[in-house]
């Protein structure tokens, strides 16, 4: 069974957008903490939690306890996506008589815990876990905690109790975003090290500063430390916790408050402040513009692909792109599912498998079994019947569904019925199977035509640009609508993979900022541009965005 990566990722994006809309309508709420736990909630709801929205009190269900109850918009948005109620009900957030209050309330079906006063959720969860044990149920308890609330002594009393009673059907997740009510946690009551200044970046990245895991270990807990915004890491940690017997588990998830909206990120101001309605369309565009980098390892040392995978991991790639060539559909031959199966244990990073082969319907199960998280086949070797079968196989195994088109191919008519089911479309910008080619410039125009078709057919996935993508043209590819970018020689062919991926991200960030400034201008002229710029107060963002606005003539 696959990671369900793309479905989780799409739901995380939808949930964030629902949070923005709901808090903006309410004029109050907590978007920052809702966003820091977004990937955590997405993985729990859409991969691990056993529940029935039509029967919220199903006695064999798992239970999700939101101890950091002020982040209720992040809970309610996922509940809506999971089918507990219609998403339109989020428009009633924090209104008198609404089931959706500023903290979770049992009036709302599916809510397991009234999260008002902080620091109580873990104690409640231990009671629920012990009750399930006494009743002989397989119920698992998931408890999402804030780092600020662990200043409470009751949390540590509960930690001792869970260890004493070996509550191994409990998984706690600490949303370690380094910010509480109105300041940084390390300035209020340090869990790691005291923060000097307001720059969280070094503390977030430097493992020598992380002390909170040691605290939990000293209380007898199984501790797993992860990047809380990497879906594959959250998923892997939850699996490991479920396999641990004789001790409770806690996942220390390093996160970024306000993740996904640049001006909210790492800014204590957005702990409990709602965005103004005039900014909502710009923020929604920003949330729709998150991007991924996928190095293609065949551009490296084909005799040592294991090392190329490790270089991708060290470089913090989002995916690893695996080009499978059969020597028939394309002139070259690379590897098949047996090699992918050998590589799979090396990392939990999603495998983005691109099948450049004939008769993919005959082989797709092999690539699912090998551990692919996304499988893309070519339109040129499919028809409606075979692609429908491929879609069914991939979807049933929680593997992302992709369709690729060559430079001289447009989307075939038969494919349009499948567009709403697609997670990914690869637009080849070089002729597949030939190395060292430059980006085909006519692809830009093709992408614009494609976007129109996809919009008309309710496409909700991601366009991946593949072939000849470099630092010189990635910004233009982003403007075209691509959100995933395959890099061969431009990434794997470089000595410093991590450094070059960082440069790629900088180029994308520049293009995204420019797009958002243009959106602000279109909505409200120079006045709204100035207001948008003024939101960005952390780090060097404001200066960078101001410079772009000047170049556009909007300042």
Short mmCIF file of C-alpha atoms in Angstrom, two decimals, residues 76-480:
data_model
loop_
_atom_site.label_atom_id
_atom_site.label_comp_id
_atom_site.label_asym_id
_atom_site.label_seq_id
_atom_site.Cartn_x
_atom_site.Cartn_y
_atom_site.Cartn_z
CA UNK A 76 -12.53 21.39 11.82
CA UNK A 77 -11.15 21.83 8.29
CA UNK A 78 -9.94 18.23 8.23
CA UNK A 79 -13.19 16.98 9.71
CA UNK A 80 -15.06 18.72 6.90
CA UNK A 81 -12.83 17.12 4.28
CA UNK A 82 -13.29 13.76 6.00
CA UNK A 83 -17.07 14.06 5.68
CA UNK A 84 -18.26 14.89 9.21
CA UNK A 85 -20.04 17.99 7.92
CA UNK A 86 -20.14 20.17 4.83
CA UNK A 87 -17.23 22.54 4.37
CA UNK A 88 -19.69 25.45 4.17
CA UNK A 89 -20.34 25.05 7.91
CA UNK A 90 -16.86 26.46 8.53
CA UNK A 91 -18.39 29.83 7.65
CA UNK A 92 -20.03 29.68 11.09
CA UNK A 93 -16.72 29.39 12.96
CA UNK A 94 -16.79 31.13 16.36
CA UNK A 95 -20.39 32.32 15.92
CA UNK A 96 -23.05 32.02 18.65
CA UNK A 97 -24.90 28.75 18.29
CA UNK A 98 -22.35 27.22 15.95
CA UNK A 99 -21.00 23.72 16.51
CA UNK A 100 -17.60 25.08 15.50
CA UNK A 101 -16.27 27.17 18.35
CA UNK A 102 -12.88 28.72 19.09
CA UNK A 103 -11.93 25.47 20.82
CA UNK A 104 -13.22 21.96 20.03
CA UNK A 105 -16.60 21.27 21.61
CA UNK A 106 -18.40 17.94 21.99
CA UNK A 107 -21.48 19.50 20.38
CA UNK A 108 -19.69 18.80 17.09
CA UNK A 109 -19.95 15.13 16.04
CA UNK A 110 -16.48 13.65 15.74
CA UNK A 111 -14.87 15.88 18.36
CA UNK A 112 -13.47 13.68 21.14
CA UNK A 113 -12.26 16.30 23.62
CA UNK A 114 -13.23 19.82 24.72
CA UNK A 115 -9.88 21.52 24.37
CA UNK A 116 -10.21 24.66 26.45
CA UNK A 117 -7.57 24.99 29.14
CA UNK A 118 -4.22 23.90 27.79
CA UNK A 119 -2.12 21.07 29.20
CA UNK A 120 -5.00 18.67 29.82
CA UNK A 121 -5.20 16.72 26.57
CA UNK A 122 -2.45 14.25 27.39
CA UNK A 123 -4.05 13.28 30.70
CA UNK A 124 -7.40 12.77 28.97
CA UNK A 125 -5.71 10.69 26.28
CA UNK A 126 -4.05 8.39 28.79
CA UNK A 127 -7.43 7.74 30.37
CA UNK A 128 -8.92 6.95 26.96
CA UNK A 129 -6.02 4.63 26.12
CA UNK A 130 -6.29 2.76 29.41
CA UNK A 131 -10.06 2.44 28.98
CA UNK A 132 -9.58 0.94 25.51
CA UNK A 133 -7.10 -1.54 26.97
CA UNK A 134 -9.56 -2.59 29.71
CA UNK A 135 -12.31 -2.99 27.12
CA UNK A 136 -10.08 -5.12 24.91
CA UNK A 137 -10.36 -2.73 21.97
CA UNK A 138 -7.74 -2.07 19.29
CA UNK A 139 -8.38 1.67 19.60
CA UNK A 140 -5.37 3.91 19.10
CA UNK A 141 -5.23 7.39 20.61
CA UNK A 142 -3.53 10.22 18.72
CA UNK A 143 -2.85 13.36 20.75
CA UNK A 144 -1.64 16.57 19.11
CA UNK A 145 0.03 18.91 21.62
CA UNK A 146 1.45 22.40 21.40
CA UNK A 147 4.97 23.10 22.62
CA UNK A 148 3.85 26.14 24.63
CA UNK A 149 1.36 24.06 26.61
CA UNK A 150 4.13 21.75 27.80
CA UNK A 151 5.08 24.51 30.25
CA UNK A 152 2.20 23.04 32.27
CA UNK A 153 3.22 20.70 35.09
CA UNK A 154 0.25 18.45 34.42
CA UNK A 155 1.79 17.45 31.09
CA UNK A 156 4.82 16.00 32.86
CA UNK A 157 2.71 14.27 35.51
CA UNK A 158 0.80 12.66 32.66
CA UNK A 159 4.09 11.73 30.98
CA UNK A 160 5.15 9.82 34.09
CA UNK A 161 1.80 8.06 34.31
CA UNK A 162 1.82 6.95 30.66
CA UNK A 163 5.27 5.47 31.12
CA UNK A 164 4.35 3.73 34.39
CA UNK A 165 1.31 2.06 32.84
CA UNK A 166 3.08 1.31 29.52
CA UNK A 167 0.38 3.00 27.47
CA UNK A 168 1.62 1.81 24.10
CA UNK A 169 -1.70 2.41 22.30
CA UNK A 170 -1.07 6.16 22.64
CA UNK A 171 0.86 8.28 20.13
CA UNK A 172 1.47 11.88 21.12
CA UNK A 173 2.65 14.39 18.52
CA UNK A 174 4.35 17.55 19.74
CA UNK A 175 3.84 20.41 17.30
CA UNK A 176 7.27 21.94 17.90
CA UNK A 177 6.84 25.28 16.15
CA UNK A 178 8.87 27.32 18.69
CA UNK A 179 6.13 29.94 19.17
CA UNK A 180 3.44 30.30 21.84
CA UNK A 181 0.87 32.97 22.68
CA UNK A 182 2.90 36.10 22.02
CA UNK A 183 6.56 35.13 21.87
CA UNK A 184 9.04 32.41 21.08
CA UNK A 185 8.99 29.37 23.37
CA UNK A 186 12.71 29.59 23.95
CA UNK A 187 12.28 33.09 25.37
CA UNK A 188 9.37 32.11 27.62
CA UNK A 189 10.42 28.70 28.97
CA UNK A 190 13.06 26.97 26.82
CA UNK A 191 12.43 23.39 25.81
CA UNK A 192 15.64 23.24 23.81
CA UNK A 193 18.04 26.17 24.26
CA UNK A 194 17.48 29.81 25.05
CA UNK A 195 16.89 31.79 21.88
CA UNK A 196 19.12 34.82 21.38
CA UNK A 197 17.52 37.22 18.89
CA UNK A 198 14.47 36.34 16.78
CA UNK A 199 16.06 34.05 14.18
CA UNK A 200 14.64 30.56 14.58
CA UNK A 201 16.25 29.12 11.47
CA UNK A 202 19.48 27.91 13.03
CA UNK A 203 17.74 26.43 16.06
CA UNK A 204 15.24 24.65 13.79
CA UNK A 205 17.99 23.10 11.66
CA UNK A 206 20.73 22.46 14.24
CA UNK A 207 20.20 19.07 15.91
CA UNK A 208 22.73 19.88 18.64
CA UNK A 209 20.22 22.40 20.03
CA UNK A 210 17.33 19.92 20.33
CA UNK A 211 16.86 18.98 23.98
CA UNK A 212 13.13 18.37 24.26
CA UNK A 213 13.41 14.79 23.00
CA UNK A 214 15.85 14.01 25.80
CA UNK A 215 13.30 15.28 28.33
CA UNK A 216 10.68 12.86 27.06
CA UNK A 217 13.17 9.98 26.92
CA UNK A 218 14.02 10.62 30.55
CA UNK A 219 10.33 10.11 31.35
CA UNK A 220 10.40 6.68 29.71
CA UNK A 221 8.86 7.52 26.35
CA UNK A 222 9.77 6.21 22.91
CA UNK A 223 10.82 9.39 21.07
CA UNK A 224 10.81 9.90 17.28
CA UNK A 225 12.07 13.23 15.89
CA UNK A 226 11.00 14.45 12.45
CA UNK A 227 10.37 17.38 10.14
CA UNK A 228 6.64 17.83 10.73
CA UNK A 229 6.01 19.22 7.25
CA UNK A 230 7.35 16.15 5.43
CA UNK A 231 4.34 13.91 4.90
CA UNK A 232 6.50 10.84 4.41
CA UNK A 233 8.31 11.46 7.70
CA UNK A 234 5.06 11.94 9.62
CA UNK A 235 3.68 8.74 8.11
CA UNK A 236 6.82 6.75 8.90
CA UNK A 237 6.91 8.03 12.49
CA UNK A 238 3.26 7.11 13.10
CA UNK A 239 3.95 3.60 11.80
CA UNK A 240 7.01 3.23 14.05
CA UNK A 241 5.03 4.43 17.06
CA UNK A 242 2.29 1.86 16.39
CA UNK A 243 4.91 -0.90 16.27
CA UNK A 244 6.45 0.07 19.62
CA UNK A 245 5.31 -2.10 22.52
CA UNK A 246 5.63 -1.52 26.26
CA UNK A 247 6.03 2.28 26.16
CA UNK A 248 4.10 5.34 25.01
CA UNK A 249 5.45 7.12 21.94
CA UNK A 250 5.87 10.80 21.20
CA UNK A 251 6.70 12.26 17.81
CA UNK A 252 8.64 15.51 18.13
CA UNK A 253 7.61 17.25 14.92
CA UNK A 254 9.68 20.33 14.13
CA UNK A 255 7.30 22.68 12.36
CA UNK A 256 6.96 26.29 11.26
CA UNK A 257 4.16 28.40 12.67
CA UNK A 258 2.05 29.69 9.78
CA UNK A 259 3.68 27.27 7.31
CA UNK A 260 2.62 27.89 3.71
CA UNK A 261 1.97 31.64 3.97
CA UNK A 262 5.24 33.52 3.93
CA UNK A 263 4.25 36.51 6.04
CA UNK A 264 2.77 34.25 8.73
CA UNK A 265 5.76 31.94 9.00
CA UNK A 266 7.72 32.17 12.29
CA UNK A 267 5.74 35.28 13.26
CA UNK A 268 4.19 35.22 16.79
CA UNK A 269 1.63 37.78 15.62
CA UNK A 270 -0.22 35.05 13.71
CA UNK A 271 -0.67 32.78 16.69
CA UNK A 272 -4.15 34.18 17.22
CA UNK A 273 -4.93 36.75 14.55
CA UNK A 274 -7.15 36.30 11.51
CA UNK A 275 -6.21 37.57 8.04
CA UNK A 276 -8.14 40.50 6.65
CA UNK A 277 -10.57 39.63 3.89
CA UNK A 278 -8.76 41.78 1.34
CA UNK A 279 -5.75 39.45 1.57
CA UNK A 280 -7.64 36.16 1.32
CA UNK A 281 -7.48 35.80 -2.52
CA UNK A 282 -3.73 36.45 -2.44
CA UNK A 283 -3.17 33.96 0.37
CA UNK A 284 -5.23 31.34 -1.47
CA UNK A 285 -3.06 31.84 -4.53
CA UNK A 286 0.03 31.45 -2.36
CA UNK A 287 -1.28 28.20 -0.90
CA UNK A 288 -1.98 26.91 -4.41
CA UNK A 289 1.58 27.74 -5.41
CA UNK A 290 3.62 25.43 -3.20
CA UNK A 291 6.30 23.63 -5.21
CA UNK A 292 8.37 20.45 -5.19
CA UNK A 293 11.84 19.57 -6.48
CA UNK A 294 12.40 16.06 -7.85
CA UNK A 295 15.99 15.18 -8.86
CA UNK A 296 16.25 12.56 -11.61
CA UNK A 297 18.86 10.07 -10.46
CA UNK A 298 19.61 8.64 -13.92
CA UNK A 299 21.53 11.87 -14.57
CA UNK A 300 24.00 10.69 -11.92
CA UNK A 301 26.15 7.61 -11.60
CA UNK A 302 24.05 4.77 -13.02
CA UNK A 303 26.48 2.24 -11.55
CA UNK A 304 25.77 3.49 -8.03
CA UNK A 305 22.16 4.62 -7.84
CA UNK A 306 22.14 3.89 -4.11
CA UNK A 307 24.55 6.76 -3.60
CA UNK A 308 22.50 9.04 -5.86
CA UNK A 309 19.44 8.36 -3.68
CA UNK A 310 21.48 9.23 -0.60
CA UNK A 311 22.57 12.48 -2.25
CA UNK A 312 18.91 13.35 -2.87
CA UNK A 313 18.14 12.68 0.79
CA UNK A 314 21.04 14.85 1.95
CA UNK A 315 19.90 17.53 -0.50
CA UNK A 316 16.37 17.55 0.98
CA UNK A 317 14.64 16.75 -2.28
CA UNK A 318 10.86 16.57 -2.16
CA UNK A 319 10.63 13.52 -4.42
CA UNK A 320 13.12 11.22 -6.11
CA UNK A 321 12.36 10.96 -9.81
CA UNK A 322 12.88 7.49 -11.27
CA UNK A 323 12.98 7.34 -15.07
CA UNK A 324 12.19 3.81 -16.20
CA UNK A 325 13.08 3.28 -19.87
CA UNK A 326 12.55 0.01 -21.70
CA UNK A 327 14.62 0.59 -24.84
CA UNK A 328 11.44 0.33 -26.91
CA UNK A 329 9.20 3.30 -26.15
CA UNK A 330 12.43 5.32 -25.94
CA UNK A 331 15.81 4.32 -27.42
CA UNK A 332 17.58 4.00 -24.07
CA UNK A 333 17.16 1.47 -21.27
CA UNK A 334 17.65 2.24 -17.58
CA UNK A 335 16.23 -0.07 -14.88
CA UNK A 336 12.96 -1.67 -13.89
CA UNK A 337 10.91 -2.39 -10.77
CA UNK A 338 13.54 -4.73 -9.31
CA UNK A 339 16.00 -1.85 -8.91
CA UNK A 340 13.33 0.40 -7.42
CA UNK A 341 12.58 -2.31 -4.87
CA UNK A 342 16.29 -2.42 -3.96
CA UNK A 343 16.40 1.38 -3.53
CA UNK A 344 13.18 1.69 -1.54
CA UNK A 345 14.61 0.85 1.94
CA UNK A 346 17.14 3.68 1.64
CA UNK A 347 14.65 6.49 2.27
CA UNK A 348 11.03 7.36 2.95
CA UNK A 349 11.14 10.26 0.46
CA UNK A 350 8.40 9.66 -2.14
CA UNK A 351 9.43 7.77 -5.26
CA UNK A 352 8.12 9.54 -8.36
CA UNK A 353 8.24 6.73 -10.94
CA UNK A 354 8.03 7.82 -14.57
CA UNK A 355 7.32 4.83 -16.83
CA UNK A 356 8.63 5.47 -20.31
CA UNK A 357 7.65 1.98 -21.43
CA UNK A 358 5.28 0.21 -23.76
CA UNK A 359 2.19 -1.54 -22.41
CA UNK A 360 2.35 0.04 -18.94
CA UNK A 361 -0.91 -1.59 -17.86
CA UNK A 362 0.89 -4.97 -17.91
CA UNK A 363 3.61 -3.78 -15.54
CA UNK A 364 2.08 -1.15 -13.26
CA UNK A 365 1.41 -3.58 -10.38
CA UNK A 366 5.13 -4.40 -10.26
CA UNK A 367 5.95 -0.74 -9.69
CA UNK A 368 3.31 -0.43 -7.00
CA UNK A 369 4.73 -3.47 -5.23
CA UNK A 370 8.25 -2.08 -5.58
CA UNK A 371 7.33 0.93 -3.45
CA UNK A 372 6.45 3.72 -5.88
CA UNK A 373 4.42 6.55 -4.36
CA UNK A 374 3.55 8.19 -7.69
CA UNK A 375 3.41 6.36 -11.02
CA UNK A 376 3.16 8.24 -14.30
CA UNK A 377 2.53 6.56 -17.63
CA UNK A 378 2.59 8.04 -21.13
CA UNK A 379 -0.53 9.01 -23.04
CA UNK A 380 1.12 7.84 -26.25
CA UNK A 381 0.97 4.18 -25.15
CA UNK A 382 -2.46 4.18 -23.48
CA UNK A 383 -6.10 4.34 -24.43
CA UNK A 384 -9.19 4.94 -22.31
CA UNK A 385 -9.54 1.28 -21.33
CA UNK A 386 -5.93 0.67 -20.33
CA UNK A 387 -5.53 3.98 -18.53
CA UNK A 388 -8.79 3.42 -16.66
CA UNK A 389 -7.40 0.12 -15.42
CA UNK A 390 -4.13 1.80 -14.42
CA UNK A 391 -6.06 4.49 -12.52
CA UNK A 392 -8.02 1.86 -10.62
CA UNK A 393 -4.91 -0.11 -9.66
CA UNK A 394 -3.01 2.95 -8.47
CA UNK A 395 -5.94 4.48 -6.58
CA UNK A 396 -6.77 1.20 -4.84
CA UNK A 397 -3.17 1.04 -3.60
CA UNK A 398 -3.00 4.71 -2.53
CA UNK A 399 -0.43 5.51 -5.21
CA UNK A 400 -0.53 8.83 -7.05
CA UNK A 401 -1.86 8.73 -10.62
CA UNK A 402 0.18 10.48 -13.30
CA UNK A 403 -0.11 10.98 -17.06
CA UNK A 404 2.77 12.20 -19.24
CA UNK A 405 2.79 13.77 -22.67
CA UNK A 406 5.76 14.13 -25.00
CA UNK A 407 6.76 17.46 -26.60
CA UNK A 408 4.88 16.71 -29.81
CA UNK A 409 1.79 15.35 -28.02
CA UNK A 410 -1.29 17.18 -26.77
CA UNK A 411 -3.68 15.69 -24.26
CA UNK A 412 -5.67 13.09 -26.20
CA UNK A 413 -9.43 13.39 -26.19
CA UNK A 414 -9.88 10.08 -24.33
CA UNK A 415 -7.79 11.39 -21.41
CA UNK A 416 -10.08 14.28 -20.56
CA UNK A 417 -12.55 12.07 -18.70
CA UNK A 418 -9.71 11.15 -16.31
CA UNK A 419 -8.47 14.68 -15.57
CA UNK A 420 -10.37 14.99 -12.24
CA UNK A 421 -8.70 11.74 -11.10
CA UNK A 422 -5.16 12.77 -12.02
CA UNK A 423 -2.70 13.69 -9.30
CA UNK A 424 0.07 14.66 -11.68
CA UNK A 425 0.62 15.56 -15.32
CA UNK A 426 4.18 15.48 -16.64
CA UNK A 427 4.79 17.83 -19.53
CA UNK A 428 7.95 16.68 -21.28
CA UNK A 429 10.04 19.63 -22.43
CA UNK A 430 12.70 17.48 -24.11
CA UNK A 431 12.43 14.38 -26.26
CA UNK A 432 12.52 11.49 -23.76
CA UNK A 433 15.42 9.08 -23.84
CA UNK A 434 18.04 11.50 -25.10
CA UNK A 435 20.45 13.17 -22.70
CA UNK A 436 21.89 16.68 -22.78
CA UNK A 437 18.93 18.37 -24.46
CA UNK A 438 17.88 21.96 -23.91
CA UNK A 439 14.39 23.00 -22.87
CA UNK A 440 12.07 23.21 -25.88
CA UNK A 441 10.85 26.80 -25.81
CA UNK A 442 7.49 26.06 -27.43
CA UNK A 443 6.61 24.19 -24.22
CA UNK A 444 5.77 27.53 -22.59
CA UNK A 445 2.94 28.14 -25.05
CA UNK A 446 1.84 24.51 -24.73
CA UNK A 447 1.59 24.86 -20.95
CA UNK A 448 -0.72 27.84 -21.27
CA UNK A 449 -3.04 25.89 -23.58
CA UNK A 450 -2.91 22.92 -21.24
CA UNK A 451 -3.86 25.03 -18.21
CA UNK A 452 -7.05 26.11 -19.91
CA UNK A 453 -8.05 22.51 -20.64
CA UNK A 454 -7.20 21.37 -17.12
CA UNK A 455 -9.21 24.20 -15.56
CA UNK A 456 -12.24 23.31 -17.67
CA UNK A 457 -12.04 19.68 -16.51
CA UNK A 458 -11.58 20.30 -12.75
CA UNK A 459 -7.93 19.30 -12.48
CA UNK A 460 -6.81 19.39 -8.85
CA UNK A 461 -3.34 17.92 -9.19
CA UNK A 462 0.13 19.14 -10.03
CA UNK A 463 1.87 19.87 -13.32
CA UNK A 464 5.43 18.55 -13.35
CA UNK A 465 7.99 20.10 -15.71
CA UNK A 466 10.45 17.48 -16.91
CA UNK A 467 13.41 18.05 -19.18
CA UNK A 468 15.92 20.84 -19.52
CA UNK A 469 14.75 22.65 -16.37
CA UNK A 470 17.56 24.88 -15.08
CA UNK A 471 18.12 27.85 -12.82
CA UNK A 472 17.70 30.06 -15.89
CA UNK A 473 14.19 28.89 -16.79
CA UNK A 474 12.60 27.46 -13.65
CA UNK A 475 10.97 30.80 -12.85
CA UNK A 476 9.32 30.87 -16.27
CA UNK A 477 8.18 27.25 -15.82
CA UNK A 478 6.60 28.24 -12.51
CA UNK A 479 4.74 31.11 -14.17
CA UNK A 480 3.52 28.62 -16.78
#
